[in-house]
Amino acid sequence: AAGGSGLTPQIYNKLLRYGVNLITLGDHTYRKRDIIKTLETTENIVRPANLSEHAAGRGVAFYTTTKGPTVAVVALIGRLFMKGADCPYNAIDRILPQLESKAEVIIVDFHAEATSEKIAMGYHLDGRASLCFGTHTHVVTADERILPKGTAYITDIGMTGAHDSVLGRSVENVLKSFRTQMPFPFEIATGDVKMNTILVTVDSNTKKAEGIRRIRIDAETKEATGYDSDDGKPEYLNNNF
């Protein structure tokens, strides 16, 4: 994330140079306004599909792998404890029929706060999507599994960033805020950098998952800079993750 929140064109291009094929966004999609033009002109960034139809960007993107199968990726955002959006369940019901003939693998990133809302989405998609994974809480869950009808599922894949932190923010000021109920800048933490991710195997003939595994990778350096040099400066959020 750019300065801990959102995406900039510079970091988007850097991620592509690192080998990233496709990027999904969540509740901080428009945090950096200079990304809006990029959202409107590129095909490999996905913002939540259940935002307004007039919102910049696309809710579905496609990636064709080197071995042939095409992957469709849909982003959704939850409604419990988050700002209003259209119903994610109705939105995905409208989208899925359009993908069946276009992709051999269907992936849904559900960016939501409540574990119950995400688990419900997993069952809602069971047998219709290859993978449904949750994001947003920054904390990896240990419930990865294949649902009864063949959809791989995990409630949250966690975060990439400093794990010696409170959800990526410096511990000291977060504690001050909780203890005093006063606003303090939530600076970006830098210690114990890790990447949380998952490895999923899918049968492209049936669209069903065959395996899902959690992976945690330690960074070669244990200290991050706190923000990306392409941002120009870090962003400090007052009482806001």
C-alpha atoms as one frame of an Amber mdcrd trajectory, in Angstrom:
protein
   0.000   0.000   0.000   1.068   3.566  -0.644   2.126   5.059   2.664   0.106
   2.333   4.367  -3.173   3.023   2.586  -4.287   2.944  -1.038  -2.395   2.678
  -4.317  -0.479   5.167  -6.466   0.387   4.851 -10.169   4.060   4.615  -9.192
   3.525   1.663  -6.862   1.170   0.042  -9.369   3.966   0.095 -11.956   6.475
  -1.152  -9.397   4.246  -4.126  -8.541   4.058  -5.014 -12.234   7.857  -4.938
 -12.431   7.959  -7.323  -9.464   5.874  -9.809 -11.456   2.379  -9.141 -10.107
  -0.251 -10.063 -12.705  -3.355  -8.524 -11.172  -4.207  -6.277  -8.212  -7.375
  -6.207  -6.093  -8.414  -3.223  -3.987 -10.771  -2.693  -1.052 -12.087   0.099
   1.143  -9.072   2.335   0.427  -9.499   2.110  -3.361  -9.775   5.877  -3.804
  -7.543   6.952  -0.911  -4.972   8.228  -3.437  -6.853  10.275  -6.007  -4.081
  10.073  -8.586  -4.875   6.366  -9.052  -8.310   7.127 -10.540  -7.032   7.696
 -14.079  -5.073   4.431 -13.858  -8.214   2.611 -12.713 -10.061   3.942 -15.744
  -7.401   2.993 -18.287  -5.939  -0.334 -17.124  -7.437  -3.813 -17.118  -5.483
  -5.505 -14.328  -6.658  -3.556 -11.267  -9.942  -4.648  -9.694 -11.970  -2.462
  -7.334 -15.000  -3.833  -5.466 -17.674  -4.789  -7.982 -20.517  -3.835  -5.648
 -19.610  -0.141  -5.586 -21.702   2.254  -7.643 -21.783   1.493 -11.367 -20.478
   5.049 -11.826 -17.391   4.441  -9.653 -14.055   4.549 -11.462 -12.509   1.217
 -12.364 -13.741  -2.302 -12.978 -15.006  -5.021 -10.652 -13.821  -7.974 -12.758
 -10.544  -8.652 -14.534  -9.094 -11.553 -16.504  -5.624 -13.057 -16.653  -4.583
 -15.795 -19.078  -1.880 -18.052 -17.664   1.153 -19.206 -19.627  -0.298 -22.727
 -19.832  -3.634 -21.592 -21.217  -6.406 -21.392 -18.594  -7.983 -17.976 -18.126
  -8.516 -16.728 -14.581 -11.354 -14.338 -13.731 -10.908 -12.261 -10.579 -13.772
 -10.461  -8.854 -13.438  -8.075  -5.901 -16.293  -7.470  -3.462 -16.591  -5.356
  -0.324 -18.602  -6.188   2.774 -21.326  -4.147   4.451 -21.026  -5.049   8.144
 -19.037  -2.406  10.091 -18.021  -0.768   6.794 -19.269   2.102   4.650 -22.305
   1.402   2.520 -22.083  -0.543  -0.712 -24.525  -2.576  -2.749 -25.298  -6.120
  -1.585 -22.196  -8.239  -2.344 -24.267 -11.432  -2.606 -26.591  -9.968  -5.234
 -23.646  -8.416  -7.056 -21.776 -11.700  -7.415 -24.972 -13.447  -8.513 -25.232
 -10.985 -11.394 -21.567 -11.360 -12.333 -20.985 -15.121 -12.205 -23.154 -16.073
 -15.217 -21.064 -13.711 -17.351 -17.847 -15.504 -16.365 -18.763 -19.144 -16.913
 -17.866 -19.172 -20.619 -14.911 -16.791 -20.294 -12.756 -18.339 -17.566 -11.659
 -21.769 -16.389 -10.819 -20.465 -12.910 -12.922 -17.968 -10.923 -11.451 -16.180
  -7.891 -13.346 -13.886  -5.519 -11.604 -11.520  -3.085 -14.124 -10.545  -0.398
 -12.823  -7.478   1.446 -14.866  -7.454   4.644 -14.612  -6.846   8.371 -16.915
  -9.502   9.819 -15.839 -13.140   9.789 -19.489 -14.208   9.657 -20.098 -12.190
   6.494 -17.061 -13.754   4.834 -17.887 -17.326   5.853 -21.417 -16.838   4.542
 -19.991 -15.654   1.220 -17.827 -18.768   1.021 -20.887 -20.984   1.256 -22.822
 -18.713  -1.104 -20.097 -19.295  -3.717 -19.470 -22.972  -2.994 -19.436 -24.871
  -6.270 -19.652 -21.666  -8.313 -16.201 -20.152  -7.720 -12.829 -21.882  -7.589
 -11.595 -19.776  -4.673 -13.115 -17.307  -2.218 -10.638 -15.623   0.100 -11.154
 -12.848   2.626  -9.085  -9.716   3.108  -9.167  -6.497   5.173  -8.532  -7.521
   8.806  -4.739  -7.920   8.304  -4.832 -11.050  10.497  -4.464 -14.466   8.866
  -7.026 -17.101   9.856  -6.416 -20.831  10.238  -9.619 -22.058   8.588  -8.450
 -22.771   5.047 -10.414 -25.642   3.535 -12.216 -27.000   0.507 -15.955 -26.467
   0.932 -18.347 -29.367   0.166 -19.001 -28.400  -3.461 -15.373 -27.698  -4.356
 -14.620 -24.049  -3.565 -11.360 -23.294  -1.738 -11.951 -20.903   1.139 -10.127
 -18.940   3.848 -11.631 -16.171   5.973  -8.566 -13.905   5.779  -5.185 -14.325
   4.137  -3.559 -11.738   6.399  -1.211  -8.957   5.392   2.135  -8.270   3.821
   4.008  -5.859   6.048   5.489  -5.310   9.488   4.160  -7.920  11.917   5.794
  -6.268  14.948   2.840  -3.900  14.899  -0.880  -3.427  15.415  -2.280  -4.183
  11.961   0.782  -2.640  10.364   0.838   0.470  12.541   3.377   1.404  15.208
   2.435  -0.173  18.541   3.217   2.795  20.807   0.686   5.287  19.465  -2.033
   2.692  18.966  -1.718   1.764  22.648  -1.820   5.443  23.640  -5.003   5.893
  21.665  -6.710   2.851  23.168  -5.674   3.786  26.717  -6.568   7.487  26.560
  -9.277   7.623  23.859  -7.308  10.541  22.395  -6.212  10.866  18.758  -2.622
   9.982  17.925  -1.008   9.537  14.505  -0.872   5.848  13.614   2.591   5.691
  12.104   3.579   2.837   9.817   5.478   0.084  11.630   8.739  -1.311  10.271
   9.688  -4.426  12.268   9.482  -8.142  11.415   8.353  -7.897   7.805   6.464
 -10.914   6.463   4.234 -11.822   3.547   1.105 -13.877   4.185  -0.372 -15.610
   1.157  -2.021 -18.828  -0.002  -1.258 -21.482  -2.598  -4.328 -22.966  -4.277
  -4.537 -25.816  -6.789  -7.504 -25.794  -9.185  -8.674 -28.279 -11.812  -9.345
 -25.977 -14.764 -11.632 -28.565 -16.368 -14.081 -28.575 -13.470 -13.288 -25.121
 -11.995 -13.069 -26.859  -8.602 -10.233 -26.521  -6.109  -8.067 -29.493  -5.199
  -5.982 -27.934  -2.444  -5.352 -24.777  -0.416  -2.387 -24.012   1.818  -1.381
 -21.026   3.938   2.124 -19.654   3.386   4.107 -17.128   5.430   7.371 -15.808
   4.033   9.922 -13.818   6.039  11.444 -10.828   4.289  15.167 -10.935   3.570
  15.467  -7.818   5.713  13.615  -7.640   9.011  13.094  -3.878   8.782  10.907
  -2.005   6.311  11.257   1.660   5.404   7.742   2.375   6.669   6.631   3.709
   3.304   7.569   3.325  -0.318   9.966   5.900  -1.749   7.593   6.349  -4.682
   5.027   7.882  -2.310   7.160  10.942  -1.663   6.155  10.946   2.004   4.453
   8.597   4.479   0.813   8.914   5.430  -0.038   9.037   9.114  -3.618   8.169
   9.963  -5.172   9.483  13.156  -7.027   6.659  14.901  -7.656   4.958  11.570
  -6.341   1.676  10.214
